[in-house]
Every structure is written in C-alpha cells, then in structure tokens.
Amino acid sequence: MTNWKLVTMARMTPIGLRSQVRARMRAGIAVASAIIIGMLLSTVAAGAAPVSGEASLSAQNGYARLVLKFAEDVGAEAM
C-alpha cells in the first residue's frame, strides 16, 4: 500500500519552489531596474538651474489653489 497523497506532494514541492524562486527573481529585477531608472532620471533633472520665487497655497470650499510666482520667466517643457 502506497500513500499516493505523499508521493504527489513530494513531486509537486520542487515545482512550487521553483516558481517561488522565479517570482522572487522577477521582483528583484523589477526593483533593481526601478532604482536604475530613478537614478538616471535624477541625474538629468540635477542639471537644471534653480530659480527663485514664491509659492502660496489657499483653500476654500473644498478646493486648493497653489500659485507659483517666479523672479524670472521660466520656460515650460512637457515630456
């Protein structure tokens, strides 16, 4: 008499373990690529010159208004 449940579990455990390892590797690669992309984008933005100005925030009737006033004209660029 063979206990088929134990035999089946013994065969399935390595398959489940492999898929867990693959999932963790994918997650690690995703985190590493997000960090690298973030570092690349931060170096591009770091080259911009700072601009002096003022910021004011007002809230009325459930809405908020943010006003930015710069000392000089600032060009806008959308990506």
PDB file of N, CA and C in Angstrom:
ATOM      1  N   MET A   1       0.835  -1.185   0.000  1.00  0.00           N
ATOM      2  CA  MET A   1       0.000   0.000   0.000  1.00  0.00           C
ATOM      3  C   MET A   1       0.880   1.249   0.000  1.00  0.00           C
ATOM      4  N   THR A   2       0.665   2.062  -1.013  1.00  0.00           N
ATOM      5  CA  THR A   2       1.421   3.296  -1.137  1.00  0.00           C
ATOM      6  C   THR A   2       0.494   4.464  -0.846  1.00  0.00           C
ATOM      7  N   ASN A   3       1.000   5.381  -0.103  1.00  0.00           N
ATOM      8  CA  ASN A   3       0.208   6.572   0.195  1.00  0.00           C
ATOM      9  C   ASN A   3       0.409   7.560  -0.958  1.00  0.00           C
ATOM     10  N   TRP A   4      -0.524   7.614  -1.893  1.00  0.00           N
ATOM     11  CA  TRP A   4      -0.397   8.418  -3.111  1.00  0.00           C
ATOM     12  C   TRP A   4      -0.371   9.907  -2.821  1.00  0.00           C
ATOM     13  N   LYS A   5      -1.001  10.306  -1.748  1.00  0.00           N
ATOM     14  CA  LYS A   5      -1.002  11.730  -1.400  1.00  0.00           C
ATOM     15  C   LYS A   5       0.421  12.199  -1.087  1.00  0.00           C
ATOM     16  N   LEU A   6       1.166  11.403  -0.341  1.00  0.00           N
ATOM     17  CA  LEU A   6       2.548  11.773  -0.014  1.00  0.00           C
ATOM     18  C   LEU A   6       3.426  11.780  -1.258  1.00  0.00           C
ATOM     19  N   VAL A   7       3.229  10.820  -2.152  1.00  0.00           N
ATOM     20  CA  VAL A   7       4.019  10.755  -3.378  1.00  0.00           C
ATOM     21  C   VAL A   7       3.739  11.973  -4.244  1.00  0.00           C
ATOM     22  N   THR A   8       2.469  12.358  -4.370  1.00  0.00           N
ATOM     23  CA  THR A   8       2.098  13.531  -5.170  1.00  0.00           C
ATOM     24  C   THR A   8       2.667  14.798  -4.564  1.00  0.00           C
ATOM     25  N   MET A   9       2.587  14.940  -3.250  1.00  0.00           N
ATOM     26  CA  MET A   9       3.133  16.129  -2.595  1.00  0.00           C
ATOM     27  C   MET A   9       4.640  16.208  -2.771  1.00  0.00           C
ATOM     28  N   ALA A  10       5.309  15.063  -2.720  1.00  0.00           N
ATOM     29  CA  ALA A  10       6.762  15.048  -2.883  1.00  0.00           C
ATOM     30  C   ALA A  10       7.156  15.475  -4.284  1.00  0.00           C
ATOM     31  N   ARG A  11       6.348  15.135  -5.272  1.00  0.00           N
ATOM     32  CA  ARG A  11       6.652  15.541  -6.646  1.00  0.00           C
ATOM     33  C   ARG A  11       6.341  17.015  -6.876  1.00  0.00           C
ATOM     34  N   MET A  12       5.307  17.550  -6.249  1.00  0.00           N
ATOM     35  CA  MET A  12       4.872  18.926  -6.521  1.00  0.00           C
ATOM     36  C   MET A  12       5.684  19.973  -5.770  1.00  0.00           C
ATOM     37  N   THR A  13       6.274  19.614  -4.678  1.00  0.00           N
ATOM     38  CA  THR A  13       7.001  20.600  -3.878  1.00  0.00           C
ATOM     39  C   THR A  13       8.136  21.267  -4.648  1.00  0.00           C
ATOM     40  N   PRO A  14       9.013  20.550  -5.365  1.00  0.00           N
ATOM     41  CA  PRO A  14      10.071  21.237  -6.109  1.00  0.00           C
ATOM     42  C   PRO A  14       9.533  22.168  -7.190  1.00  0.00           C
ATOM     43  N   ILE A  15       8.412  21.800  -7.822  1.00  0.00           N
ATOM     44  CA  ILE A  15       7.838  22.661  -8.855  1.00  0.00           C
ATOM     45  C   ILE A  15       7.376  23.979  -8.226  1.00  0.00           C
ATOM     46  N   GLY A  16       6.692  23.891  -7.090  1.00  0.00           N
ATOM     47  CA  GLY A  16       6.250  25.104  -6.397  1.00  0.00           C
ATOM     48  C   GLY A  16       7.410  25.947  -5.919  1.00  0.00           C
ATOM     49  N   LEU A  17       8.461  25.291  -5.472  1.00  0.00           N
ATOM     50  CA  LEU A  17       9.643  26.013  -5.003  1.00  0.00           C
ATOM     51  C   LEU A  17      10.310  26.762  -6.148  1.00  0.00           C
ATOM     52  N   ARG A  18      10.389  26.121  -7.312  1.00  0.00           N
ATOM     53  CA  ARG A  18      10.993  26.783  -8.472  1.00  0.00           C
ATOM     54  C   ARG A  18      10.203  28.018  -8.880  1.00  0.00           C
ATOM     55  N   SER A  19       8.882  27.922  -8.851  1.00  0.00           N
ATOM     56  CA  SER A  19       8.082  29.078  -9.253  1.00  0.00           C
ATOM     57  C   SER A  19       8.220  30.208  -8.242  1.00  0.00           C
ATOM     58  N   GLN A  20       8.371  29.879  -6.953  1.00  0.00           N
ATOM     59  CA  GLN A  20       8.595  30.921  -5.950  1.00  0.00           C
ATOM     60  C   GLN A  20       9.935  31.612  -6.171  1.00  0.00           C
ATOM     61  N   VAL A  21      10.947  30.820  -6.514  1.00  0.00           N
ATOM     62  CA  VAL A  21      12.274  31.393  -6.772  1.00  0.00           C
ATOM     63  C   VAL A  21      12.218  32.302  -7.993  1.00  0.00           C
ATOM     64  N   ARG A  22      11.523  31.853  -9.053  1.00  0.00           N
ATOM     65  CA  ARG A  22      11.391  32.684 -10.252  1.00  0.00           C
ATOM     66  C   ARG A  22      10.644  33.982  -9.942  1.00  0.00           C
ATOM     67  N   ALA A  23       9.601  33.901  -9.137  1.00  0.00           N
ATOM     68  CA  ALA A  23       8.830  35.095  -8.789  1.00  0.00           C
ATOM     69  C   ALA A  23       9.689  36.077  -7.995  1.00  0.00           C
ATOM     70  N   ARG A  24      10.481  35.567  -7.074  1.00  0.00           N
ATOM     71  CA  ARG A  24      11.360  36.458  -6.296  1.00  0.00           C
ATOM     72  C   ARG A  24      12.443  37.086  -7.172  1.00  0.00           C
ATOM     73  N   MET A  25      12.939  36.325  -8.138  1.00  0.00           N
ATOM     74  CA  MET A  25      13.939  36.875  -9.057  1.00  0.00           C
ATOM     75  C   MET A  25      13.328  37.977  -9.897  1.00  0.00           C
ATOM     76  N   ARG A  26      12.091  37.763 -10.395  1.00  0.00           N
ATOM     77  CA  ARG A  26      11.419  38.809 -11.181  1.00  0.00           C
ATOM     78  C   ARG A  26      11.200  40.062 -10.347  1.00  0.00           C
ATOM     79  N   ALA A  27      10.804  39.881  -9.101  1.00  0.00           N
ATOM     80  CA  ALA A  27      10.580  41.034  -8.229  1.00  0.00           C
ATOM     81  C   ALA A  27      11.889  41.782  -7.981  1.00  0.00           C
ATOM     82  N   GLY A  28      12.966  41.051  -7.780  1.00  0.00           N
ATOM     83  CA  GLY A  28      14.275  41.684  -7.568  1.00  0.00           C
ATOM     84  C   GLY A  28      14.737  42.445  -8.790  1.00  0.00           C
ATOM     85  N   ILE A  29      14.511  41.875  -9.968  1.00  0.00           N
ATOM     86  CA  ILE A  29      14.889  42.555 -11.204  1.00  0.00           C
ATOM     87  C   ILE A  29      14.055  43.814 -11.390  1.00  0.00           C
ATOM     88  N   ALA A  30      12.767  43.744 -11.060  1.00  0.00           N
ATOM     89  CA  ALA A  30      11.901  44.921 -11.191  1.00  0.00           C
ATOM     90  C   ALA A  30      12.351  46.039 -10.254  1.00  0.00           C
ATOM     91  N   VAL A  31      12.698  45.699  -9.028  1.00  0.00           N
ATOM     92  CA  VAL A  31      13.168  46.709  -8.068  1.00  0.00           C
ATOM     93  C   VAL A  31      14.495  47.307  -8.526  1.00  0.00           C
ATOM     94  N   ALA A  32      15.407  46.466  -8.984  1.00  0.00           N
ATOM     95  CA  ALA A  32      16.714  46.960  -9.436  1.00  0.00           C
ATOM     96  C   ALA A  32      16.573  47.874 -10.642  1.00  0.00           C
ATOM     97  N   SER A  33      15.698  47.508 -11.588  1.00  0.00           N
ATOM     98  CA  SER A  33      15.523  48.365 -12.762  1.00  0.00           C
ATOM     99  C   SER A  33      14.837  49.668 -12.387  1.00  0.00           C
ATOM    100  N   ALA A  34      13.916  49.651 -11.425  1.00  0.00           N
ATOM    101  CA  ALA A  34      13.279  50.892 -10.976  1.00  0.00           C
ATOM    102  C   ALA A  34      14.304  51.821 -10.322  1.00  0.00           C
ATOM    103  N   ILE A  35      15.202  51.263  -9.557  1.00  0.00           N
ATOM    104  CA  ILE A  35      16.245  52.075  -8.915  1.00  0.00           C
ATOM    105  C   ILE A  35      17.168  52.677  -9.969  1.00  0.00           C
ATOM    106  N   ILE A  36      17.562  51.883 -10.955  1.00  0.00           N
ATOM    107  CA  ILE A  36      18.457  52.383 -12.007  1.00  0.00           C
ATOM    108  C   ILE A  36      17.778  53.484 -12.810  1.00  0.00           C
ATOM    109  N   ILE A  37      16.514  53.290 -13.176  1.00  0.00           N
ATOM    110  CA  ILE A  37      15.787  54.319 -13.928  1.00  0.00           C
ATOM    111  C   ILE A  37      15.654  55.584 -13.099  1.00  0.00           C
ATOM    112  N   GLY A  38      15.371  55.442 -11.819  1.00  0.00           N
ATOM    113  CA  GLY A  38      15.274  56.608 -10.938  1.00  0.00           C
ATOM    114  C   GLY A  38      16.584  57.366 -10.847  1.00  0.00           C
ATOM    115  N   MET A  39      17.680  56.645 -10.775  1.00  0.00           N
ATOM    116  CA  MET A  39      18.983  57.299 -10.711  1.00  0.00           C
ATOM    117  C   MET A  39      19.295  58.029 -12.013  1.00  0.00           C
ATOM    118  N   LEU A  40      18.958  57.426 -13.146  1.00  0.00           N
ATOM    119  CA  LEU A  40      19.201  58.078 -14.432  1.00  0.00           C
ATOM    120  C   LEU A  40      18.361  59.349 -14.572  1.00  0.00           C
ATOM    121  N   LEU A  41      17.105  59.285 -14.175  1.00  0.00           N
ATOM    122  CA  LEU A  41      16.238  60.464 -14.287  1.00  0.00           C
ATOM    123  C   LEU A  41      16.658  61.566 -13.319  1.00  0.00           C
ATOM    124  N   SER A  42      17.159  61.196 -12.142  1.00  0.00           N
ATOM    125  CA  SER A  42      17.566  62.223 -11.183  1.00  0.00           C
ATOM    126  C   SER A  42      18.812  62.960 -11.657  1.00  0.00           C
ATOM    127  N   THR A  43      19.697  62.306 -12.398  1.00  0.00           N
ATOM    128  CA  THR A  43      20.880  62.998 -12.895  1.00  0.00           C
ATOM    129  C   THR A  43      20.518  63.963 -14.026  1.00  0.00           C
ATOM    130  N   VAL A  44      19.479  63.645 -14.799  1.00  0.00           N
ATOM    131  CA  VAL A  44      19.033  64.554 -15.854  1.00  0.00           C
ATOM    132  C   VAL A  44      18.438  65.810 -15.236  1.00  0.00           C
ATOM    133  N   ALA A  45      17.610  65.660 -14.221  1.00  0.00           N
ATOM    134  CA  ALA A  45      16.967  66.808 -13.581  1.00  0.00           C
ATOM    135  C   ALA A  45      17.959  67.625 -12.759  1.00  0.00           C
ATOM    136  N   ALA A  46      19.030  67.012 -12.291  1.00  0.00           N
ATOM    137  CA  ALA A  46      20.004  67.721 -11.467  1.00  0.00           C
ATOM    138  C   ALA A  46      20.756  68.781 -12.265  1.00  0.00           C
ATOM    139  N   GLY A  47      20.767  68.690 -13.588  1.00  0.00           N
ATOM    140  CA  GLY A  47      21.473  69.658 -14.408  1.00  0.00           C
ATOM    141  C   GLY A  47      20.726  70.972 -14.563  1.00  0.00           C
ATOM    142  N   ALA A  48      19.472  71.056 -14.161  1.00  0.00           N
ATOM    143  CA  ALA A  48      18.688  72.280 -14.292  1.00  0.00           C
ATOM    144  C   ALA A  48      19.122  73.307 -13.245  1.00  0.00           C
ATOM    145  N   ALA A  49      19.107  74.561 -13.642  1.00  0.00           N
ATOM    146  CA  ALA A  49      19.488  75.642 -12.732  1.00  0.00           C
ATOM    147  C   ALA A  49      18.308  76.001 -11.827  1.00  0.00           C
ATOM    148  N   PRO A  50      18.557  76.268 -10.556  1.00  0.00           N
ATOM    149  CA  PRO A  50      17.467  76.649  -9.652  1.00  0.00           C
ATOM    150  C   PRO A  50      16.945  78.046  -9.974  1.00  0.00           C
ATOM    151  N   VAL A  51      15.667  78.268  -9.724  1.00  0.00           N
ATOM    152  CA  VAL A  51      15.032  79.555  -9.970  1.00  0.00           C
ATOM    153  C   VAL A  51      14.385  80.012  -8.679  1.00  0.00           C
ATOM    154  N   SER A  52      14.597  81.276  -8.307  1.00  0.00           N
ATOM    155  CA  SER A  52      13.986  81.780  -7.079  1.00  0.00           C
ATOM    156  C   SER A  52      12.551  82.209  -7.354  1.00  0.00           C
ATOM    157  N   GLY A  53      11.729  82.143  -6.328  1.00  0.00           N
ATOM    158  CA  GLY A  53      10.334  82.526  -6.475  1.00  0.00           C
ATOM    159  C   GLY A  53       9.573  82.338  -5.179  1.00  0.00           C
ATOM    160  N   GLU A  54       8.245  82.497  -5.263  1.00  0.00           N
ATOM    161  CA  GLU A  54       7.377  82.365  -4.104  1.00  0.00           C
ATOM    162  C   GLU A  54       6.267  81.375  -4.421  1.00  0.00           C
ATOM    163  N   ALA A  55       5.790  80.700  -3.398  1.00  0.00           N
ATOM    164  CA  ALA A  55       4.658  79.793  -3.552  1.00  0.00           C
ATOM    165  C   ALA A  55       3.622  80.127  -2.490  1.00  0.00           C
ATOM    166  N   SER A  56       2.357  80.192  -2.893  1.00  0.00           N
ATOM    167  CA  SER A  56       1.286  80.430  -1.925  1.00  0.00           C
ATOM    168  C   SER A  56       0.181  79.408  -2.155  1.00  0.00           C
ATOM    169  N   LEU A  57      -0.427  78.986  -1.064  1.00  0.00           N
ATOM    170  CA  LEU A  57      -1.480  77.980  -1.115  1.00  0.00           C
ATOM    171  C   LEU A  57      -2.695  78.517  -0.377  1.00  0.00           C
ATOM    172  N   SER A  58      -3.854  78.462  -1.019  1.00  0.00           N
ATOM    173  CA  SER A  58      -5.095  78.873  -0.368  1.00  0.00           C
ATOM    174  C   SER A  58      -6.145  77.782  -0.569  1.00  0.00           C
ATOM    175  N   ALA A  59      -6.960  77.566   0.458  1.00  0.00           N
ATOM    176  CA  ALA A  59      -8.001  76.541   0.381  1.00  0.00           C
ATOM    177  C   ALA A  59      -9.349  77.171   0.709  1.00  0.00           C
ATOM    178  N   GLN A  60     -10.345  76.961  -0.178  1.00  0.00           N
ATOM    179  CA  GLN A  60     -11.698  77.470   0.027  1.00  0.00           C
ATOM    180  C   GLN A  60     -12.695  76.493  -0.573  1.00  0.00           C
ATOM    181  N   ASN A  61     -13.792  76.254   0.128  1.00  0.00           N
ATOM    182  CA  ASN A  61     -14.894  75.424  -0.347  1.00  0.00           C
ATOM    183  C   ASN A  61     -14.437  74.035  -0.816  1.00  0.00           C
ATOM    184  N   GLY A  62     -13.485  73.467  -0.155  1.00  0.00           N
ATOM    185  CA  GLY A  62     -13.029  72.124  -0.501  1.00  0.00           C
ATOM    186  C   GLY A  62     -12.037  72.070  -1.647  1.00  0.00           C
ATOM    187  N   TYR A  63     -11.618  73.203  -2.175  1.00  0.00           N
ATOM    188  CA  TYR A  63     -10.641  73.243  -3.271  1.00  0.00           C
ATOM    189  C   TYR A  63      -9.374  73.922  -2.776  1.00  0.00           C
ATOM    190  N   ALA A  64      -8.265  73.557  -3.362  1.00  0.00           N
ATOM    191  CA  ALA A  64      -6.993  74.178  -3.012  1.00  0.00           C
ATOM    192  C   ALA A  64      -6.412  74.839  -4.254  1.00  0.00           C
ATOM    193  N   ARG A  65      -5.763  75.982  -4.043  1.00  0.00           N
ATOM    194  CA  ARG A  65      -5.138  76.712  -5.146  1.00  0.00           C
ATOM    195  C   ARG A  65      -3.681  76.951  -4.786  1.00  0.00           C
ATOM    196  N   LEU A  66      -2.809  76.523  -5.670  1.00  0.00           N
ATOM    197  CA  LEU A  66      -1.373  76.702  -5.498  1.00  0.00           C
ATOM    198  C   LEU A  66      -0.899  77.691  -6.553  1.00  0.00           C
ATOM    199  N   VAL A  67      -0.302  78.795  -6.100  1.00  0.00           N
ATOM    200  CA  VAL A  67       0.188  79.832  -7.017  1.00  0.00           C
ATOM    201  C   VAL A  67       1.707  79.911  -6.871  1.00  0.00           C
ATOM    202  N   LEU A  68       2.389  79.788  -8.008  1.00  0.00           N
ATOM    203  CA  LEU A  68       3.848  79.908  -8.035  1.00  0.00           C
ATOM    204  C   LEU A  68       4.219  81.181  -8.775  1.00  0.00           C
ATOM    205  N   LYS A  69       5.005  82.043  -8.129  1.00  0.00           N
ATOM    206  CA  LYS A  69       5.484  83.290  -8.749  1.00  0.00           C
ATOM    207  C   LYS A  69       7.000  83.238  -8.783  1.00  0.00           C
ATOM    208  N   PHE A  70       7.537  83.295 -10.011  1.00  0.00           N
ATOM    209  CA  PHE A  70       8.981  83.225 -10.185  1.00  0.00           C
ATOM    210  C   PHE A  70       9.565  84.608 -10.439  1.00  0.00           C
ATOM    211  N   ALA A  71      10.835  84.792 -10.073  1.00  0.00           N
ATOM    212  CA  ALA A  71      11.506  86.071 -10.246  1.00  0.00           C
ATOM    213  C   ALA A  71      11.779  86.352 -11.724  1.00  0.00           C
ATOM    214  N   GLU A  72      11.905  85.316 -12.533  1.00  0.00           N
ATOM    215  CA  GLU A  72      12.171  85.496 -13.963  1.00  0.00           C
ATOM    216  C   GLU A  72      11.281  84.528 -14.752  1.00  0.00           C
ATOM    217  N   ASP A  73      11.183  84.761 -16.055  1.00  0.00           N
ATOM    218  CA  ASP A  73      10.358  83.912 -16.901  1.00  0.00           C
ATOM    219  C   ASP A  73      10.968  82.517 -16.987  1.00  0.00           C
ATOM    220  N   VAL A  74      10.123  81.510 -16.799  1.00  0.00           N
ATOM    221  CA  VAL A  74      10.575  80.119 -16.823  1.00  0.00           C
ATOM    222  C   VAL A  74       9.868  79.416 -17.973  1.00  0.00           C
ATOM    223  N   GLY A  75      10.634  78.815 -18.860  1.00  0.00           N
ATOM    224  CA  GLY A  75      10.050  78.072 -19.975  1.00  0.00           C
ATOM    225  C   GLY A  75       9.488  76.741 -19.500  1.00  0.00           C
ATOM    226  N   ALA A  76       8.362  76.366 -20.061  1.00  0.00           N
ATOM    227  CA  ALA A  76       7.747  75.082 -19.708  1.00  0.00           C
ATOM    228  C   ALA A  76       8.065  74.054 -20.792  1.00  0.00           C
ATOM    229  N   GLU A  77       8.313  72.838 -20.359  1.00  0.00           N
ATOM    230  CA  GLU A  77       8.637  71.767 -21.287  1.00  0.00           C
ATOM    231  C   GLU A  77       7.910  70.503 -20.831  1.00  0.00           C
ATOM    232  N   ALA A  78       7.065  69.974 -21.702  1.00  0.00           N
ATOM    233  CA  ALA A  78       6.322  68.752 -21.374  1.00  0.00           C
ATOM    234  C   ALA A  78       6.974  67.551 -22.050  1.00  0.00           C
ATOM    235  N   MET A  79       6.988  66.437 -21.343  1.00  0.00           N
ATOM    236  CA  MET A  79       7.597  65.220 -21.905  1.00  0.00           C
ATOM    237  C   MET A  79       6.558  64.150 -22.036  1.00  0.00           C
TER     238      MET A  79
END
